[in-house]
CSV table of C-alpha atoms in Angstrom, one decimal:
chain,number,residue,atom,x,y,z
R,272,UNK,CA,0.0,0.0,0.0
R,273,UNK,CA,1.4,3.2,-0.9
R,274,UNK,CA,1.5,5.9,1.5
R,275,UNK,CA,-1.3,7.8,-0.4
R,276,UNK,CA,-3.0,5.1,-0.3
R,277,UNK,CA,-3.0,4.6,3.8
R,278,UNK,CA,-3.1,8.3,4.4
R,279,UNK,CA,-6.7,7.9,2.1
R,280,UNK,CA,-8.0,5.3,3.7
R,281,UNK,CA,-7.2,6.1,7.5
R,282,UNK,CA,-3.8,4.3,8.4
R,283,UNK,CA,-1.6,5.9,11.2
R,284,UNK,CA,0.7,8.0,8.2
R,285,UNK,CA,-2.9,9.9,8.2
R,286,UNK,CA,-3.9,10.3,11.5
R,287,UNK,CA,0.3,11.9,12.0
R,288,UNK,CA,-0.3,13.9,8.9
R,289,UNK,CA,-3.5,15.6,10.1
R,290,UNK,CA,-2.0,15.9,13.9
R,291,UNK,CA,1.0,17.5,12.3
R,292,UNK,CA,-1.6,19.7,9.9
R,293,UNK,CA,-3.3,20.5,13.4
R,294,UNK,CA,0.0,21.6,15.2
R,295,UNK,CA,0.7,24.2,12.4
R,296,UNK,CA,-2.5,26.0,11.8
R,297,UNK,CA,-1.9,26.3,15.6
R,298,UNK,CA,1.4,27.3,15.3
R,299,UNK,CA,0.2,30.0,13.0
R,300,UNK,CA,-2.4,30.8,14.8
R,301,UNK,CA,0.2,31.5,18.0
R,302,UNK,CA,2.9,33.7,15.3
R,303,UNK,CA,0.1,35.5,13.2
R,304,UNK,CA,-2.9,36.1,15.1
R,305,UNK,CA,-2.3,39.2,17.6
R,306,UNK,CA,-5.6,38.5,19.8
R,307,UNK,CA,-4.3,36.8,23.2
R,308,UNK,CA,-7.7,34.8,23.1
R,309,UNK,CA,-7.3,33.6,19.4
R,310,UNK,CA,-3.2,32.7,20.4
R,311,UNK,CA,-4.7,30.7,23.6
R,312,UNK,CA,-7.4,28.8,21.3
R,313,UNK,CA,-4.3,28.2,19.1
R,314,UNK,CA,-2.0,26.4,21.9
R,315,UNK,CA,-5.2,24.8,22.8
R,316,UNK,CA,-4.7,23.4,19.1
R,317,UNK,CA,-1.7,22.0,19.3
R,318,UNK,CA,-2.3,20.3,22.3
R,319,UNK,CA,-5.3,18.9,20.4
R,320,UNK,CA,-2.4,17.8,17.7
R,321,UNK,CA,-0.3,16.3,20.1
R,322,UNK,CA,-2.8,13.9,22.1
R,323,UNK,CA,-3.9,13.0,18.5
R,324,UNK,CA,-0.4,11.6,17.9
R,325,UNK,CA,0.2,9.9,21.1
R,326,UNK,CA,-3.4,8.1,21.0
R,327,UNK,CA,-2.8,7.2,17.3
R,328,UNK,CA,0.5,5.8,18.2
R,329,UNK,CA,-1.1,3.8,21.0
R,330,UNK,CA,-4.0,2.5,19.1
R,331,UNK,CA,-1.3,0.9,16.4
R,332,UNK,CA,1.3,-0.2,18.9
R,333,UNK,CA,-1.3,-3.0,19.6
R,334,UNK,CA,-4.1,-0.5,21.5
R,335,UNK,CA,-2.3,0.6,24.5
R,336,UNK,CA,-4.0,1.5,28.3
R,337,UNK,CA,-1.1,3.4,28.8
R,338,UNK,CA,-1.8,6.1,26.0
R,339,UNK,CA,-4.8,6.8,27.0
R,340,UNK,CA,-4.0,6.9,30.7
R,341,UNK,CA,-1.6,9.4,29.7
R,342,UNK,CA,-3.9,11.6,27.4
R,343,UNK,CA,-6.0,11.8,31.2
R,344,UNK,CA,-3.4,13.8,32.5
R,345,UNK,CA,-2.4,16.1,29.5
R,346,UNK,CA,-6.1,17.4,29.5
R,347,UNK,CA,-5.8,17.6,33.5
R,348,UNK,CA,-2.5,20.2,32.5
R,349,UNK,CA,-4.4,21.8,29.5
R,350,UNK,CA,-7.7,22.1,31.8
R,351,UNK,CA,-5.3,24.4,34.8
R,352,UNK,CA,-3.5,26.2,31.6
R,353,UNK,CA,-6.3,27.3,30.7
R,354,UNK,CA,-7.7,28.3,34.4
R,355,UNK,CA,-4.5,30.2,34.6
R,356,UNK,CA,-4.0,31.6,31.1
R,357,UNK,CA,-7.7,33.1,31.1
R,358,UNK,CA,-7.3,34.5,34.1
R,359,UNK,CA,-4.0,36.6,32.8
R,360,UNK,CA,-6.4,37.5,30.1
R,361,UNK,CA,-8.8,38.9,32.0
R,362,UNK,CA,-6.4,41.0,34.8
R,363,UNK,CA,-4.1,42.6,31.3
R,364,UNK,CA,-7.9,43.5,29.6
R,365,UNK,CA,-8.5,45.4,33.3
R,366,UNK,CA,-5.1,47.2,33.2
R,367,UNK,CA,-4.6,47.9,29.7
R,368,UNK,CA,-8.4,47.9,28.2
R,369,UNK,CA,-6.6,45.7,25.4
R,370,UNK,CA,-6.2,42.0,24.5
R,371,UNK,CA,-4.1,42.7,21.8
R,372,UNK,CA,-0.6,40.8,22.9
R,373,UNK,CA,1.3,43.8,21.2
R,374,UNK,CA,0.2,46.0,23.4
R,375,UNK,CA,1.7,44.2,26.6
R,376,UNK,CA,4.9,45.5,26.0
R,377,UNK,CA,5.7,46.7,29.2
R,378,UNK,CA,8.6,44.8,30.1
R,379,UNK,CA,10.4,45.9,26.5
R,380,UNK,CA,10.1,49.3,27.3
U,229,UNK,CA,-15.3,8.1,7.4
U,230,UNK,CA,-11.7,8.6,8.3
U,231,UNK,CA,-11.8,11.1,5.9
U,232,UNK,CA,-14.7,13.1,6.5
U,233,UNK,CA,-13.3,13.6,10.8
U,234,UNK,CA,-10.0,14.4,9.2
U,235,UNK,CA,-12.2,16.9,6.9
U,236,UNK,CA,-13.9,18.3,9.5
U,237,UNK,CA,-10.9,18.8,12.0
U,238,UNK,CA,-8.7,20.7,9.6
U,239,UNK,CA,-11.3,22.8,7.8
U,240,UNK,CA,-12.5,23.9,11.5
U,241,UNK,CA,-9.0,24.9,12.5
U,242,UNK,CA,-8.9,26.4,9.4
U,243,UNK,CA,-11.7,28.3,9.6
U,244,UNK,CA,-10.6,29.0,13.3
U,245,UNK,CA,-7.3,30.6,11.9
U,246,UNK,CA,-9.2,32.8,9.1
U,247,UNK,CA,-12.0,34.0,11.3
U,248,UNK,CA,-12.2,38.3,12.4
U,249,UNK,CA,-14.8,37.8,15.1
U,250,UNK,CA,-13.5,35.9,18.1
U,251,UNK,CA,-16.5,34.5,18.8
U,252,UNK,CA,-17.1,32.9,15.8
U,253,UNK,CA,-13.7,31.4,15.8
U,254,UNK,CA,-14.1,29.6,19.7
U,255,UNK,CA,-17.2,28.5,17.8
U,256,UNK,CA,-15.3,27.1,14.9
U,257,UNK,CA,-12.6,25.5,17.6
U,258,UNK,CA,-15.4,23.4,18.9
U,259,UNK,CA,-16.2,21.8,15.4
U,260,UNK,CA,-12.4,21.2,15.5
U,261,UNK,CA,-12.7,19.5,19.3
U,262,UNK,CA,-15.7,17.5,17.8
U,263,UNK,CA,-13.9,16.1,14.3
U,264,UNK,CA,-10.6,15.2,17.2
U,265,UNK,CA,-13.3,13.5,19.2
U,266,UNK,CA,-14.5,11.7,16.0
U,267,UNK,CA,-10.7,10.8,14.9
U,268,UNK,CA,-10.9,8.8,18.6
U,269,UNK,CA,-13.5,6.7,17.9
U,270,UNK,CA,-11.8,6.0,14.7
U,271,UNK,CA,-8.5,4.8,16.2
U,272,UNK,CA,-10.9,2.7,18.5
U,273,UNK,CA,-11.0,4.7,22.2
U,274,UNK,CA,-14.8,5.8,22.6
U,275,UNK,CA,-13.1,6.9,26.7
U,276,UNK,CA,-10.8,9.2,25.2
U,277,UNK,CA,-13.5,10.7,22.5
U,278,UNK,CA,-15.7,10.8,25.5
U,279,UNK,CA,-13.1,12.6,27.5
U,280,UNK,CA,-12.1,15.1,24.6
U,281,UNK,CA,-16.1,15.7,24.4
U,282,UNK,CA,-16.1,16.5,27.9
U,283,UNK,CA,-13.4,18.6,29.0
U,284,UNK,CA,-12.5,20.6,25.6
U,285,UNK,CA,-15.8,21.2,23.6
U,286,UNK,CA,-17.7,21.3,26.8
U,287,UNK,CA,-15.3,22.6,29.8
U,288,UNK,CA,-12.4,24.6,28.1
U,289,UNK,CA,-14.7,26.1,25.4
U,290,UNK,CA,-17.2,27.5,27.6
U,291,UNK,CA,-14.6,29.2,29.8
U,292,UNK,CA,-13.1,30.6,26.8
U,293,UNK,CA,-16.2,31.7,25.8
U,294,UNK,CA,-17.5,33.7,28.8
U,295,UNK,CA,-14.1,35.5,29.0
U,296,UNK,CA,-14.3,36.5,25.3
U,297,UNK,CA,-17.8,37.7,26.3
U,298,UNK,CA,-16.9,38.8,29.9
U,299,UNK,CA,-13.9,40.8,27.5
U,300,UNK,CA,-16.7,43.0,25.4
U,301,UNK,CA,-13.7,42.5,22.8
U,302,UNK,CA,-15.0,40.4,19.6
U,303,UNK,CA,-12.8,42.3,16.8
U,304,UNK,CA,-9.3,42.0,16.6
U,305,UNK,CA,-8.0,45.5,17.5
U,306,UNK,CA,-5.9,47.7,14.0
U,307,UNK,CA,-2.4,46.7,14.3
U,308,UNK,CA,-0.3,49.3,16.5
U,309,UNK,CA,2.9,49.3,14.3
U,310,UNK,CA,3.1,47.0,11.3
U,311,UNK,CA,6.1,44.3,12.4
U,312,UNK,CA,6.1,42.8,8.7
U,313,UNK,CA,9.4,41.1,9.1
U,314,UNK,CA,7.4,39.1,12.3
U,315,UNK,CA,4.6,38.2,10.1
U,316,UNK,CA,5.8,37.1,7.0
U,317,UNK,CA,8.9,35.3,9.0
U,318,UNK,CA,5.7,33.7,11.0
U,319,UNK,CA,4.0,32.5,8.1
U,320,UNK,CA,7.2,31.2,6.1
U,321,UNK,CA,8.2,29.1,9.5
U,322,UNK,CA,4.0,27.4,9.3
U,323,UNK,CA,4.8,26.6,5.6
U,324,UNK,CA,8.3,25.5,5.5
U,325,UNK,CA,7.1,23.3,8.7
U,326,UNK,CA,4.1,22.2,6.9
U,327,UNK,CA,5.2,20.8,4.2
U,328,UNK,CA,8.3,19.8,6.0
U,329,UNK,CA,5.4,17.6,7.8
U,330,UNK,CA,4.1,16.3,5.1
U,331,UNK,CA,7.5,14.8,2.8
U,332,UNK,CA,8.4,13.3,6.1
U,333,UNK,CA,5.2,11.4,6.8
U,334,UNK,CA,5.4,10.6,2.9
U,335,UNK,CA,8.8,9.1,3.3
U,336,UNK,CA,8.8,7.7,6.9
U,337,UNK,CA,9.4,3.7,6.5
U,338,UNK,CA,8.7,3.3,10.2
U,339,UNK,CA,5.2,4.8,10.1
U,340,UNK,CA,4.5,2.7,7.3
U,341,UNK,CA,5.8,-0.2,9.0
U,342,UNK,CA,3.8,0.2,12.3
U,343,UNK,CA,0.7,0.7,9.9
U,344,UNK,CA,0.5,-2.6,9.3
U,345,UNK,CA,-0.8,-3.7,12.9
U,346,UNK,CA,-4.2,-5.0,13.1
U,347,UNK,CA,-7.4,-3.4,14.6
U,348,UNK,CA,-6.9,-4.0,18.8
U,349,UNK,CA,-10.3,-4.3,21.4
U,350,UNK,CA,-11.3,-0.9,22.1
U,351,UNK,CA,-10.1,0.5,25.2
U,352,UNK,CA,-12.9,0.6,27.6
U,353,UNK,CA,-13.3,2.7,31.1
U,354,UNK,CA,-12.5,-0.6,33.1
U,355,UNK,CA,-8.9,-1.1,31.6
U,356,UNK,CA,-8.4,2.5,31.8
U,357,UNK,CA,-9.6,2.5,35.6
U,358,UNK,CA,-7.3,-0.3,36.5
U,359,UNK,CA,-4.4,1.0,34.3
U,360,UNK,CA,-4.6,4.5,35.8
U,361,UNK,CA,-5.1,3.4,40.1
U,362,UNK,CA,-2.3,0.6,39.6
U,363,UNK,CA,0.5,2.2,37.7
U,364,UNK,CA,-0.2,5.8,37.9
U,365,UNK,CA,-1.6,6.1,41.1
U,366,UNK,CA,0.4,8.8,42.5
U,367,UNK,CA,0.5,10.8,38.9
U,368,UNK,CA,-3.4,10.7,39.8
U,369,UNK,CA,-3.1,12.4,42.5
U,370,UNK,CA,-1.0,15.0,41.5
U,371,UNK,CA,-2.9,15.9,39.0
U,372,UNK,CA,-5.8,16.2,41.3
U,373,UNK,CA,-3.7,18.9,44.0
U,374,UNK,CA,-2.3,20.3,40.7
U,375,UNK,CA,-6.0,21.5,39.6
U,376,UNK,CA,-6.8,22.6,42.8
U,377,UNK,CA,-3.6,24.8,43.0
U,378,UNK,CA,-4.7,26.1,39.2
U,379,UNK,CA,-8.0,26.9,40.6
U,380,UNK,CA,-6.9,29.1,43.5
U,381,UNK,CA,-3.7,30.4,41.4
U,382,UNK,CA,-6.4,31.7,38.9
U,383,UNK,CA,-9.1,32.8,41.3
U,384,UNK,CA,-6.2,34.7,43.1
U,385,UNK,CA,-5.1,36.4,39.9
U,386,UNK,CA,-8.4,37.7,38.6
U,387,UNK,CA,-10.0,38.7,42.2
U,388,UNK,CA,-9.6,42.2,42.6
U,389,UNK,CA,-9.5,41.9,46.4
U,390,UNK,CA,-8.9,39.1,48.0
């Protein structure tokens, strides 16, 4: 079976190619986008692209527990990120009246 | 049906990326968390869809959304200065990256190798269970005192007085 051929009809060089497809539309979500809430939703991306790897890994090394158990504590770290990150969000929009992550340059000056 | 998960994942990312109005684009990042969640079932872990289901589309996305309407802030704000150099050297990392990605998951022997394993029993909430309070145990419970320390960290951030 060519690669083509797998990626088409849903063998693991797919699921990596859409995980890895997922990490850089974050990625330039992060670099392009200068909203702080559209960079968080992208890191929340490739987090996304990341579990996607590891559970697609685990499902063809034989359907491993152990990926999965894993997967339950990267969404426990991405679930207090996003506590945390939000609430940043929230305390630089009362300061600065701004979410723009250009404008939080007070540290450069 | 591969296909139409992978579809709907990357055209809501997509969509995600393109999209002015901020709330719009949380909206779209569901129909991303939703096409992920479908990719698990695919690769045969209905917990882990169930999960993904849960704690993004339902828990994470929510939060984001009250803040983004808490914010009053739906429109990007005009550009301050115009840091071209950032963006285009931005864009040209995503692309050389992406299609970086893509040769090397064209090439890779190794995932085409590891491809050829058969379909395994799905992984069900019991093996998880057992998996998770035998060999991860105190991982568990780190986790646990980790969220509550997120919790008070970002209550403590965002209260004006405490």
């Amino acid at each position: 079976m060519t690669p083509v051929q797998a990626i088409l009809s849903g063998g693991l060089q797919g699921y990596i190619l859409v995980a890895l497809l997922l990490f850089v539309i974050g990625l330039a979500t992060v670099l392009l986008r200068r909203t702080l809430l559209m960079q968080f939703m992208g890191v929340e991306l490739m987090l996304n692209a990341a579990n996607l790897a590891l559970l697609a890994f685990g499902r063809f090394r034989g359907g491993e527990v152990q990926a999965t158990a894993f997967y339950l504590f990267i969404i426990g770290v991405a679930a207090c990120e996003a506590a945390v990150g939000l609430a940043l969000v929230v305390v630089l929009h009362r300061l600065r009246e701004s979410t723009d992550a250009d404008r939080a340059d007070l540290l450069k000056q | 049906m591969f296909l139409v998960f992978a579809l709907i994942t990357l055209l809501g990312a997509l969509a995600m990326f393109r999209q002015r109005n901020v709330v719009v684009a949380g909206l779209c990042m569901v129909l991303t968390f939703f096409g992920v969640a479908g990719l698990f079932v695919l690769l045969a872990n209905p917990v882990a869809a169930a999960l993904q289901i849960i704690v993004y589309s339902g828990a994470i996305m929510v939060l984001v959304l009250f803040v983004i309407m808490l914010l009053n802030s739906h429109e990007e704000e005009p550009a301050q200065s115009g840091r071209l150099v950032q963006a285009w050297g931005g864009a040209l990392l995503a692309a050389v990256l992406g299609v970086g990605a893509v040769k090397l998951v064209l090439q890779s022997r190794t995932l085409h190798e590891l491809g050829a394993s058969p379909v395994p029993a799905p992984i069900t909430l019991n093996k998880l269970g057992v998996q998770i309070f035998s060999e991860h145990l105190v991982a568990f419970e780190v986790v646990g005192l980790l969220l509550l320390a997120a919790m008070i960290a970002a209550v403590s951030i965002a209260k004006r007085k405490l």
